[in-house]
Amino acid sequence: MDSSSDHSTAQKLYGVIPAIELNSWESEELLDCLTELSDSQQDFLLHQISVIWPVSHSLCLAFLEAVRPALSCLDKEQFATWVRGILDRYESQGLQEARRFMHDLDNHFICTLKGQTGLLLSTIKNRLSLYLRGVAGRPFDLETAPLPGTDTTSIFLPRNSTLFGNVDANFLVYKLLASLQWAFIRGNLYCHEVDDEEALFAKLGRPMPSEPCSAIFLTRFFDSFAKPETAKAIYHFLQSFRALAFLQKRLPGLMRDSQIYFRTIAAELSVNLHQNELLSAEYAFILKHLCHNLPLELPSGPGWHECRPSAWWQDRDLIFVDTNRIYATSKDSSDRPLAQPPYFLGSFLVDKAHARRLSRRKEVEQQFIEALSIRILPALSKKDAKSPQESPTAERPQQPDSGANLTIRLPEPPDDQDKIEPIHDRVVRHIRLDDQKIDLDHKLQELGREIMDDLGNLPQLYIDSAAQMAAGRSYEPNMNTPEQEGTALKGALLYDEWDFRRQGFRHDWCHLLEKNIHPSGGTFISSALSEHRGVIKQLKRQFEQMRSHHRFVGRQRDGDDIDLDALTEALADRQAGLPPSERLFVRQLRDQRDIAALFLVDMSSSTEGWVGKAIKESLLVMAEAMESLGDRYAIYGFSGMRRTRSEVFRVKEMEEPYNETVQGRIAALGPKDYTRMGPPIRHFSKILAKVEARIRLLIILTDGKPEDYDDYKGEYAIEDTRHALIEAKNAGIHPFCITIDHKAQDYISHLFGEVNYLFIDDVKKLPRRMPDMYRILTS
Amino acid sequence: MGTQRIEEHYIVTEPYYRVHGQELTIALAAYEHQIPLLLKGPTGSGKSRFMQYLAWKLGRPLITVSCHDDLSTSDLVGRYLIRGGETVWMDGPLTLAVRHGGICYLDEIVEARKDTTVVIHPLADDRRELPIEKRGEILSAPPEFMLALSYNPGYQSVVKDLKPSTRQRFIALELTYPSPDIEAEIVQHEAGVSKEEAEKLVRLAEMTRSLEDAGLQEGASTRLLIHAGTLIRSGIAPRQACKVTISEPLSDDHELVAAIDEMISSLY
């Protein structure tokens, strides 16, 4: 390479990445990589670098290390897809995962192109979780793991399903695996405790394990055998049998469809199974039934034929008795190695399920205490005489009343006519605090039931903690803290952002906070109202005329009343020998405006001064006029800095009345930071889409281009905003833009479309033009 | 336009209705004490069928009005018509029921405009009278007359709700979906399918109903199950039958429809 071409390459590179951002070794590395390529390849690669560099510098350098093989074997389209894949992985799983993805081009990418990766869980997660929710009647989290399994809250499934060449069959595999895990949960796979453990061990003729032993019943049970792993495998086999038989009964269609899967598995298994291994014949036996969709049977060996699987549902000790017996009969051969269970049965995660149960217990405890403390707070605050520190105590009703002032009332025995499952009568319905009965709401009842199911009782500690928490709360100066500027109303919401360079979303990229704005006093409102008095009066009259009104239409075929004029005419006609009209009625018609509008106001720092004042005045005039129209409307401001702090400020909610507070908030609108338009547009599209109205308007008031402190500027910002607006339109919302910018023409019609904007060159006209625009827009 | 004849509104043969709670006892008590009835419940849960059954049980004519937002007071009370140059008064369905001591059933009352709903107020309290303004007449309802309304509280719409002044005149009965075995019995009877088939349909319905928190507006109603059963009985493949009667009518959302289809293919 001669130095002149080196030089031009460097020029190109600095056109993409400012030289100032690069240290010397980075720029050397980049240049080394580029100079070896042809011009067109250089340009192409530089474009990709421009996409990756702003996301992460180290990712970009790692990308260049790995780029050579990809450049040689992928065409441009594929290459762009590959880069998208890298960015997705970087954003979802971090640099390490992105590196792995880049370096293992063959496994991670080429095979996708050839259609060999099968079906990714992430692509069908939504559908599968809806399916599972319907089938199971409750939601589960779907997570990826090498082997299928469950901890009773989450269901683990492989990251992709590659067995078959087509999507439907691979989806079927997921469906089967997920349904089977649900069936395991239904079959109480991780039986946490039995009614009477001592009696069970006695029945089995095994000694109770001595100290120290595991906190988990199942582990204690397995450990009581000489070969715990064998006992575990037998138990898991029986549970698998039960779950599969349950599925055959409950979801016959699934099991019939799955024959194709079982046959493929069986073919593989016949190679891998060794007759010598323990349980291998049994696995093959049930698999044979599954392949032909025959009702499942247990193998007919010694020990097996005494099993009564159908009775397992009634007596939960029985499956342990059967495990014990099968273990005993296969004792002579227990030196044989254990067979690997077929893949679809998954892994048996005793410890994980236990850990999950404990963490859930903590969660429920927290939620219960929190909710209960809020619940008993009003009652507590009524008794001022008592010291709030004095903690009320809880009593179970079956215990003698010891004069405690807080009792938990368990439900009375259920009515005879309603057959209630035993689980239902563990509902805690109310709590007694002194003489006041405090009903527990639905959520507390649910939590209470979960605790009772788990622990068998409601621990005293929970109620004490709740009472203490409530006592602490009642000392707080004011429960309804006054509105303060900057108080976030709820946690940050995550929104995607559109990256035009990769033609894809950056998922959950922006954090949006909804905040209060503290109304300000001052003279702004009164002076603005008096200044625009004339306009407001005129607008009010105009808007009044647009209101919905009743009107009578005469000469109808039917209606509420007789149209006397028409009748007279008809009678006259008849007298005259003419055919009389049949349109003799008056009918009342009602024209209804069904419009919801949301005004979104730019609060970026550039609105300081005249522009900001004009915007505020326009909002005020607009609000005044809207009051006489009766349309529902909301006003919000937006600003923010960087993707992690997009903020929207609530001036007026949709159903909130227009009053002095709202006026004060309009007055308090002030310049803040930058104009990142995407997140607020996505946020309010979501809100507006839920408003029931014939027409939903999103009116954006801005003074310039979308722009943020970070790389959200130029084409990137415009394309993201444009995409957000397209999303809004797809949600049935009409976006409209009012812009105060001298250089607006070049991008604004690209953003909003030819007719969906109003361009105002003189800011003083805004208070007049804005209501005008609204009138035209909605009539 | 012919005058409506009350005889047409009698229900002669016993309609099929499976009582699954206290609803009949309460409705009969309400009738005896001349208190109007408000039926709440999701769509297709048997509100209209229950009214037919009640009317048959009481031996009274049933006059059903399906409410809509164009329904005016005259549509309910009656109006003058012109026939051959003369005006003729014609009773509306409400007046007809009051005159003949029938049962007037206003189906989906929230669909009617609020000003229309107000005409039933004097009928629905202890005055039990219907003023017919155009004729300057006040009709007193005989003891046999009963007023019944129905609505579906599941539509969480601000616009469509009953005014408290209206709802507080009624005894309210909530007709939810019956328990699985009773629902299966109903499907079995109405669609003429086997017990197993009916039970399977009910299981499917329960699956769809648990999607109500996940974006589905309402789960499959008993009525949809009967449709599905009827198609299955007429020889249409169950998966197909359930798709056209259950998953497609329930939603337009692709993911939801696909998920329900997967449930169907798991069951059948």
GROMACS .gro file of C-alpha atoms in nm, chain A residues 123-124 126-127 130-138 171 175 179 249-257 417 558-562 567 571 574 584-585 587-588 590 632 692, chain B residues 22 70 72-75 79-82 84-85 87 113 115 134 156-159 200 203 206-208 210-211 213-214 239 255-256 258-259 261-263 265-268:
model
   82
  123THR     CA    1  -3.936  -1.568   1.850
  124ILE     CA    2  -4.227  -1.774   1.978
  126ASN     CA    3  -4.520  -1.468   2.332
  127ARG     CA    4  -4.739  -1.722   2.169
  130LEU     CA    5  -5.014  -1.724   2.610
  131TYR     CA    6  -5.077  -2.087   2.524
  132LEU     CA    7  -4.934  -2.204   2.851
  133ARG     CA    8  -5.124  -1.948   3.047
  134GLY     CA    9  -5.447  -2.068   2.894
  135VAL     CA   10  -5.370  -2.432   2.944
  136ALA     CA   11  -5.241  -2.393   3.297
  137GLY     CA   12  -5.476  -2.116   3.402
  138ARG     CA   13  -5.188  -1.915   3.546
  171PHE     CA   14  -4.299  -2.516   1.768
  175LYS     CA   15  -4.536  -2.687   2.307
  179SER     CA   16  -4.694  -2.868   2.850
  249LYS     CA   17  -5.591  -3.756   2.900
  250ARG     CA   18  -5.595  -3.380   2.918
  251LEU     CA   19  -5.439  -3.278   2.587
  252PRO     CA   20  -5.498  -3.573   2.353
  253GLY     CA   21  -5.443  -3.362   2.042
  254LEU     CA   22  -5.098  -3.257   2.157
  255MET     CA   23  -4.994  -3.614   2.228
  256ARG     CA   24  -5.124  -3.730   1.894
  257ASP     CA   25  -4.940  -3.455   1.708
  417GLN     CA   26  -7.431  -2.659   4.912
  558ASP     CA   27  -9.045   0.761   1.097
  559GLY     CA   28  -8.947   0.960   1.398
  560ASP     CA   29  -9.030   1.085   1.739
  561ASP     CA   30  -9.306   1.317   1.639
  562ILE     CA   31  -9.533   1.412   1.355
  567LEU     CA   32  -9.869   1.633   0.733
  571LEU     CA   33 -10.336   1.602   0.349
  574ARG     CA   34 -10.444   1.397  -0.099
  584LEU     CA   35  -9.434   1.283   0.782
  585PHE     CA   36  -9.211   1.264   1.087
  587ARG     CA   37  -8.661   1.289   1.408
  588GLN     CA   38  -8.412   1.410   1.661
  590ARG     CA   39  -7.757   1.419   1.780
  632ARG     CA   40  -6.136   1.564   2.628
  692GLU     CA   41  -6.195   0.546   2.398
  801GLN     CA   42  -8.033  -1.944   4.322
  849ASP     CA   43  -8.083   0.513   1.846
  851SER     CA   44  -8.588   0.657   2.154
  852THR     CA   45  -8.858   0.691   2.413
  853SER     CA   46  -9.123   0.659   2.141
  854ASP     CA   47  -8.967   0.334   2.031
  858ARG     CA   48  -9.630   0.660   1.874
  859TYR     CA   49  -9.899   0.793   1.648
  860LEU     CA   50  -9.899   0.659   1.299
  861ILE     CA   51 -10.092   0.797   1.010
  863GLY     CA   52 -10.543   0.657   0.556
  864GLY     CA   53 -10.532   1.020   0.660
  866THR     CA   54 -10.377   0.917   1.316
  892ARG     CA   55  -7.908   0.642   2.554
  894ASP     CA   56  -8.234   0.985   2.840
  913LYS     CA   57  -9.854   1.197   2.390
  935GLN     CA   58  -6.519  -0.141   3.086
  936SER     CA   59  -6.633   0.166   2.910
  937VAL     CA   60  -6.692   0.499   3.070
  938VAL     CA   61  -6.966   0.581   2.827
  979LYS     CA   62  -6.353  -3.096   2.620
  982ARG     CA   63  -6.203  -2.717   2.913
  985GLU     CA   64  -6.170  -2.230   3.060
  986MET     CA   65  -5.835  -2.203   2.891
  987THR     CA   66  -5.949  -1.904   2.690
  989SER     CA   67  -5.771  -1.753   3.175
  990LEU     CA   68  -5.632  -1.539   2.894
  992ASP     CA   69  -5.575  -1.103   3.206
  993ALA     CA   70  -5.341  -1.142   2.912
 1018ARG     CA   71  -5.994  -2.836   1.513
 1034GLU     CA   72  -5.066  -1.386   1.885
 1035LEU     CA   73  -5.383  -1.450   2.081
 1037ALA     CA   74  -5.241  -1.841   1.743
 1038ALA     CA   75  -5.220  -1.923   2.112
 1040ASP     CA   76  -5.530  -2.237   1.808
 1041GLU     CA   77  -5.247  -2.413   1.988
 1042MET     CA   78  -5.480  -2.488   2.277
 1044SER     CA   79  -5.474  -2.849   1.867
 1045SER     CA   80  -5.357  -2.969   2.206
 1046LEU     CA   81  -5.705  -3.073   2.300
 1047TYR     CA   82  -5.813  -3.225   1.971
   0.00000   0.00000   0.00000
